[in-house]
CSV table of N, CA, C and O in Angstrom, one decimal:
chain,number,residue,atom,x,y,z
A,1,UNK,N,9.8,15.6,-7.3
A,1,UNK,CA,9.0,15.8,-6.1
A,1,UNK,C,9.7,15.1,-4.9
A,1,UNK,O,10.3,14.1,-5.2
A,2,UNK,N,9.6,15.5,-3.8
A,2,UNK,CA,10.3,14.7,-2.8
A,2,UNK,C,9.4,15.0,-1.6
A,2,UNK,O,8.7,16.0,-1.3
A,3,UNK,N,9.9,13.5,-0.8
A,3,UNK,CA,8.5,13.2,0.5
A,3,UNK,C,9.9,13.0,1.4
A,3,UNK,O,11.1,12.8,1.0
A,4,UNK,N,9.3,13.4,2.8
A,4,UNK,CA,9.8,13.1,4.4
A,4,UNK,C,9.5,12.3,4.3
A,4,UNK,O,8.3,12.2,4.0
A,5,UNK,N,10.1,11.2,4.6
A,5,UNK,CA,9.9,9.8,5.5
A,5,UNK,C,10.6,9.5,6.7
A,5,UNK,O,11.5,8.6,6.7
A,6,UNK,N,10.3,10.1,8.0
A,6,UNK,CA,10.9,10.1,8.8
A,6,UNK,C,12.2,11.8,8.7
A,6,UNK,O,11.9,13.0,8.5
A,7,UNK,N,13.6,10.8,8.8
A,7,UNK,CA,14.6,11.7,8.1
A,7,UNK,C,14.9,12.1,7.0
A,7,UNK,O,15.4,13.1,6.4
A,8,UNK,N,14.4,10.7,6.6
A,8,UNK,CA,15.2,10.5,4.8
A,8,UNK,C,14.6,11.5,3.9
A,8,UNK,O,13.7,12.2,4.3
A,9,UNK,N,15.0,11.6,3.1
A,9,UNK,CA,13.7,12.8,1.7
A,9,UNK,C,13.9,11.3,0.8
A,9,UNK,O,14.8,10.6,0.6
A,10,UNK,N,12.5,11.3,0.2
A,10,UNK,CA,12.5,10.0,-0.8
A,10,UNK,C,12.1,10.9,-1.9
A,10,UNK,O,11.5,12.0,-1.7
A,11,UNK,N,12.4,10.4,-3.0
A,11,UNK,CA,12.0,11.2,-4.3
A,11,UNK,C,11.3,10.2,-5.5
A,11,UNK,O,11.4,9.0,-5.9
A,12,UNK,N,10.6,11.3,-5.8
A,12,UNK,CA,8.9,10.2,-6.6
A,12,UNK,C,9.2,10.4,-7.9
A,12,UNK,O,10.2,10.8,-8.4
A,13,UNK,N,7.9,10.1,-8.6
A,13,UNK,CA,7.8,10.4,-10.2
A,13,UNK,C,6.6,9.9,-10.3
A,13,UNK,O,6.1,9.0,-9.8
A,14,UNK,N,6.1,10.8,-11.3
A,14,UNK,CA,4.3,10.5,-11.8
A,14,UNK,C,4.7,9.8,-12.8
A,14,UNK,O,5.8,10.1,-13.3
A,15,UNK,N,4.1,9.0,-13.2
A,15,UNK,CA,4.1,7.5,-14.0
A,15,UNK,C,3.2,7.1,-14.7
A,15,UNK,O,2.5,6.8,-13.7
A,16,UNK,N,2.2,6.6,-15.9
A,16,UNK,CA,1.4,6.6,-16.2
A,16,UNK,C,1.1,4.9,-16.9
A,16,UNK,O,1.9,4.3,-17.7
A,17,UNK,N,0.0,4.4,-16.5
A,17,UNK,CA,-0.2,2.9,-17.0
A,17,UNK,C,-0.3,3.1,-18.2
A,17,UNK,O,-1.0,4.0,-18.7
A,18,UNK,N,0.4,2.4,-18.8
A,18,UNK,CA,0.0,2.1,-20.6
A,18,UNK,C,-1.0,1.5,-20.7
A,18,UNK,O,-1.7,2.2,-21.5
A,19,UNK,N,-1.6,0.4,-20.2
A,19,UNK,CA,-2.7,-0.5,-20.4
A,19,UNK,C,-4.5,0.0,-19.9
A,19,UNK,O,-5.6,-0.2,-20.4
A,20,UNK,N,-4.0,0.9,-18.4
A,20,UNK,CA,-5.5,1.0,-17.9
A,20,UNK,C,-5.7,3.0,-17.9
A,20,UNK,O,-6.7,3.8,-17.8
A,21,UNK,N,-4.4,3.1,-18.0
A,21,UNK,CA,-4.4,4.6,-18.4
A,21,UNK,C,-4.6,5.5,-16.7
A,21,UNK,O,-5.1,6.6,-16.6
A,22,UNK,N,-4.2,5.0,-15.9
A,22,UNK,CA,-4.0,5.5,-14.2
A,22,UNK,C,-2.8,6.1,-14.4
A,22,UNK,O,-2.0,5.9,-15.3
A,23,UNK,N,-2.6,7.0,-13.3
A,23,UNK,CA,-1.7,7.5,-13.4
A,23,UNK,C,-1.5,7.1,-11.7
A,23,UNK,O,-2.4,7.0,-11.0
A,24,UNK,N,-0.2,7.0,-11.3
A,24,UNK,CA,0.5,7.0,-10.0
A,24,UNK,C,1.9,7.4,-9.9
A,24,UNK,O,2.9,7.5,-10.7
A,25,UNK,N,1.6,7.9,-8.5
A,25,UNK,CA,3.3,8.3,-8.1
A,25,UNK,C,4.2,7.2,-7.4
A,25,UNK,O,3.9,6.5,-6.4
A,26,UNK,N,5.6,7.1,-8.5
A,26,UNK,CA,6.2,5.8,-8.2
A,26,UNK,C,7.6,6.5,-7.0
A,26,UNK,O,8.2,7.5,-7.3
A,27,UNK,N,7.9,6.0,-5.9
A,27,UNK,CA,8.8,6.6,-4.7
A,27,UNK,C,10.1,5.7,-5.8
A,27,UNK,O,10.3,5.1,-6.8
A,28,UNK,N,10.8,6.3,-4.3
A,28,UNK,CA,12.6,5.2,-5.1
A,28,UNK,C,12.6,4.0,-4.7
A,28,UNK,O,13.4,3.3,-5.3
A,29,UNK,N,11.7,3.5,-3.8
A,29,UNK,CA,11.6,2.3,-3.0
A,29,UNK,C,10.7,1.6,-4.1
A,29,UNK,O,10.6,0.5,-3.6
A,30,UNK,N,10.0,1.6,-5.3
A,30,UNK,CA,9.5,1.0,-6.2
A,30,UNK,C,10.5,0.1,-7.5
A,30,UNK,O,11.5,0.7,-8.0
A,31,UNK,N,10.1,-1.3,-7.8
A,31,UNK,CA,10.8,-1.6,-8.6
A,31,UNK,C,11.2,-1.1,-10.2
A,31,UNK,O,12.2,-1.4,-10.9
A,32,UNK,N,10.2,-0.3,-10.3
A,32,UNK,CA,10.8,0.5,-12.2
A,32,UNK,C,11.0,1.6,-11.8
A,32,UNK,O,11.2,2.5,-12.7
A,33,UNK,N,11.1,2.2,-10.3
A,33,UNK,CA,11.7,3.3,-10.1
A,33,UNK,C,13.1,3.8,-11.0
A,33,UNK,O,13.2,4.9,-11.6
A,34,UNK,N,14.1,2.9,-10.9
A,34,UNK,CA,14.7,3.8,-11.2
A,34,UNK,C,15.5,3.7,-13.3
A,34,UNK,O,16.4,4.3,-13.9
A,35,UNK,N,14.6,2.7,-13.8
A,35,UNK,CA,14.3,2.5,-15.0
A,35,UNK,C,13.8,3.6,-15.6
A,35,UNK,O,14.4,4.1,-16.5
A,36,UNK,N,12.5,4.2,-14.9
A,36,UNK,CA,11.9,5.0,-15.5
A,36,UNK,C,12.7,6.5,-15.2
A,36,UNK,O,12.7,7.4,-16.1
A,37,UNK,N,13.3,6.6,-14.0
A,37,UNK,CA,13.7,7.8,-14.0
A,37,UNK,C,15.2,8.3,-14.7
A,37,UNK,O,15.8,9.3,-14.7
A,38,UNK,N,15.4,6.8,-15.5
A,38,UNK,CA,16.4,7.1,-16.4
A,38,UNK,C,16.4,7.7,-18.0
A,38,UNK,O,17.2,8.3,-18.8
A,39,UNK,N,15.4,7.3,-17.8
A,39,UNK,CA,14.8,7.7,-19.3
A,39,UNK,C,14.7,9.6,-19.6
A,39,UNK,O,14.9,10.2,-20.7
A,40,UNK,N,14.5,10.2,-18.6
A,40,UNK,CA,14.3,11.6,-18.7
A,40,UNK,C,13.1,12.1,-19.9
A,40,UNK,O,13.1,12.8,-20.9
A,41,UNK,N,12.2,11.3,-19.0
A,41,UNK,CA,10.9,12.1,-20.0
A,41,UNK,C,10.0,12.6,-19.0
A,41,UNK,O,9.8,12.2,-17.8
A,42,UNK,N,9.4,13.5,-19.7
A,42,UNK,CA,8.2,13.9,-18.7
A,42,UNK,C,7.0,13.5,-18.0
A,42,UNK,O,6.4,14.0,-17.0
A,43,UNK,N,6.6,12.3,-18.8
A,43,UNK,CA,5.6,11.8,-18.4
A,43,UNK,C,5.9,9.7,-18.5
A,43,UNK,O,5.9,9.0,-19.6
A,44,UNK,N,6.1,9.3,-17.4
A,44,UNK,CA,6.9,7.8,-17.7
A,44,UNK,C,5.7,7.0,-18.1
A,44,UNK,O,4.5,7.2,-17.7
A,45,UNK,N,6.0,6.3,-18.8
A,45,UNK,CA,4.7,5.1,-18.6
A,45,UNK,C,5.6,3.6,-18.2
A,45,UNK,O,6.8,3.4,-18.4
A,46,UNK,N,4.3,2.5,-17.3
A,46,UNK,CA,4.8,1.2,-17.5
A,46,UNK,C,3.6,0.8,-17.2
A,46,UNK,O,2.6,1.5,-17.2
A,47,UNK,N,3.5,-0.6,-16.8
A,47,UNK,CA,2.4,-1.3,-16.4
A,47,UNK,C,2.3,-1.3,-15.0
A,47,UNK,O,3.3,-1.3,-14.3
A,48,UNK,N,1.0,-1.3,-14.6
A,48,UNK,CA,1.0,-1.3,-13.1
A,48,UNK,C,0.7,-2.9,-12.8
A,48,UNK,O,0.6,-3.7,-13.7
A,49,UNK,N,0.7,-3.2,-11.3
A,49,UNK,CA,1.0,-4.2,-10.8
A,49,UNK,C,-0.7,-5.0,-11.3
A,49,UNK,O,-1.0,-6.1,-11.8
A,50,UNK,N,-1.4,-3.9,-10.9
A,50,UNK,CA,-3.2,-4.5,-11.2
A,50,UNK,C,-3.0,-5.2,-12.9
A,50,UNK,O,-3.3,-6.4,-13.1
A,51,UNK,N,-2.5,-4.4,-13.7
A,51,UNK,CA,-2.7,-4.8,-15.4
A,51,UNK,C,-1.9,-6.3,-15.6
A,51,UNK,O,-2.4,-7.3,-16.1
A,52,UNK,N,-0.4,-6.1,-14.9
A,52,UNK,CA,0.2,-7.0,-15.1
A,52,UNK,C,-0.3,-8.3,-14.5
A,52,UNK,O,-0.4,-9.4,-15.0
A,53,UNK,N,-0.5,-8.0,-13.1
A,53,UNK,CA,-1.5,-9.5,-12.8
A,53,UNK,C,-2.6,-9.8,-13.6
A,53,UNK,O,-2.7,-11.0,-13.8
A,54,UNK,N,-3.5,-9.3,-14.0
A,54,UNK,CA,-4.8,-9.6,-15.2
A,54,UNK,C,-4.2,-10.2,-16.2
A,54,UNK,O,-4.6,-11.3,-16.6
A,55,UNK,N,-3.0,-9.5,-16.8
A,55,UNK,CA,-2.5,-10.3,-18.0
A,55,UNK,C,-1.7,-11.7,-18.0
A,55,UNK,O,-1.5,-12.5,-18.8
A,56,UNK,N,-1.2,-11.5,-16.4
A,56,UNK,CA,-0.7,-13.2,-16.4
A,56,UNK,C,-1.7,-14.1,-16.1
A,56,UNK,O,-1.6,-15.2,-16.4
A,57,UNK,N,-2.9,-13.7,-15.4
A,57,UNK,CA,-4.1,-14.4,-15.1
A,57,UNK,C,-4.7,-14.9,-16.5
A,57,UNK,O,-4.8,-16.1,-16.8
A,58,UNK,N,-5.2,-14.1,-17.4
A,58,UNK,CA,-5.8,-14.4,-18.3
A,58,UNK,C,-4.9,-15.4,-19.2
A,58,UNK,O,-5.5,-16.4,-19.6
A,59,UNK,N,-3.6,-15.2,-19.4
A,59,UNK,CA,-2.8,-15.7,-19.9
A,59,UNK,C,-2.5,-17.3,-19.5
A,59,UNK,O,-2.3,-18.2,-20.2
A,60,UNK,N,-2.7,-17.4,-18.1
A,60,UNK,CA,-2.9,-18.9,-17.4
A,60,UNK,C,-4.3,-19.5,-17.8
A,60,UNK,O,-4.6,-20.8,-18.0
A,61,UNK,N,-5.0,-18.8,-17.9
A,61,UNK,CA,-6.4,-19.4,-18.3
A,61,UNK,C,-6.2,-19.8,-19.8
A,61,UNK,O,-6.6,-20.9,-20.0
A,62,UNK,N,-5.7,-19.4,-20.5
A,62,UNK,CA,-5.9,-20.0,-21.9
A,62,UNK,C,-5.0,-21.1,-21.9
A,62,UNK,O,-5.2,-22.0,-22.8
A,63,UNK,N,-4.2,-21.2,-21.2
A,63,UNK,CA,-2.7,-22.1,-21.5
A,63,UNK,C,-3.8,-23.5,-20.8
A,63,UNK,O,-3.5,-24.5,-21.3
A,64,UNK,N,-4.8,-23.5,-20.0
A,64,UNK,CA,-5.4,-24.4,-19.2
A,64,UNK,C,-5.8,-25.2,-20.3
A,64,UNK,O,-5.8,-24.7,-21.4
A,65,UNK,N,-6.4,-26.7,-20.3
A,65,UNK,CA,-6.6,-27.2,-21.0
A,65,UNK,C,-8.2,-27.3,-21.6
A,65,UNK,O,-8.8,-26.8,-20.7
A,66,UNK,N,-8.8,-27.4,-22.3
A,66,UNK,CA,-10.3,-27.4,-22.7
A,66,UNK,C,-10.9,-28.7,-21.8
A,66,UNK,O,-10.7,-29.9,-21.9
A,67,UNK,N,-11.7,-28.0,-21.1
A,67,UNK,CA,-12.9,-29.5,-20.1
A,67,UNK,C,-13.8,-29.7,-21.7
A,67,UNK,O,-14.3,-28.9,-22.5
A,68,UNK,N,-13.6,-31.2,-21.6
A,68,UNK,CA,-14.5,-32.1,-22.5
A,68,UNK,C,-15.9,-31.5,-21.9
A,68,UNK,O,-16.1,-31.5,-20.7
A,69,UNK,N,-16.9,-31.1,-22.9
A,69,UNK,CA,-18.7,-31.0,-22.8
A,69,UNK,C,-19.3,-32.2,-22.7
A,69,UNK,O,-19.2,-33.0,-23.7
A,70,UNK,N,-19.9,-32.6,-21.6
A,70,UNK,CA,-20.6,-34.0,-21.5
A,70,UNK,C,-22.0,-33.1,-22.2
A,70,UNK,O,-22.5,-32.1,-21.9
A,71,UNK,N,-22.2,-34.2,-23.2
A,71,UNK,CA,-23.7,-33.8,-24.4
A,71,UNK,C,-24.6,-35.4,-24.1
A,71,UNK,O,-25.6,-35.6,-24.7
């Protein structure tokens, strides 16, 4: 698929979250842009930016230490 941007033609790809199951259109100007369009499959999957921050968030919360329960 390809977009006008101004002059340029930028060229996309539908992409699909593994994790939350969204689908988005990734331009050339995206970082797994061109990872995924190496692969030559029809339907790409990776993580999107929303999943991947949840998973390093949650991931920081556990690594945190346990607050002592005043009883």
């Amino acid at each position: 698929m390809l977009k006008v941007k101004g002059e340029r033609t930028m060229k996309s790809l539908n992409a699909r979250c593994i994790m939350c199951g969204k689908s988005y259109q990734l331009n050339e100007d995206h970082k797994d842009y061109k990872n995924l369009s190496e692969k030559n499959v029809s339907t790409a999957t990776f993580i999107c930016d929303r999943c991947s921050n949840k998973v390093r968030y949650e991931a920081d919360e556990q690594r945190k230490p346990i607050k002592p329960s005043s009883s």
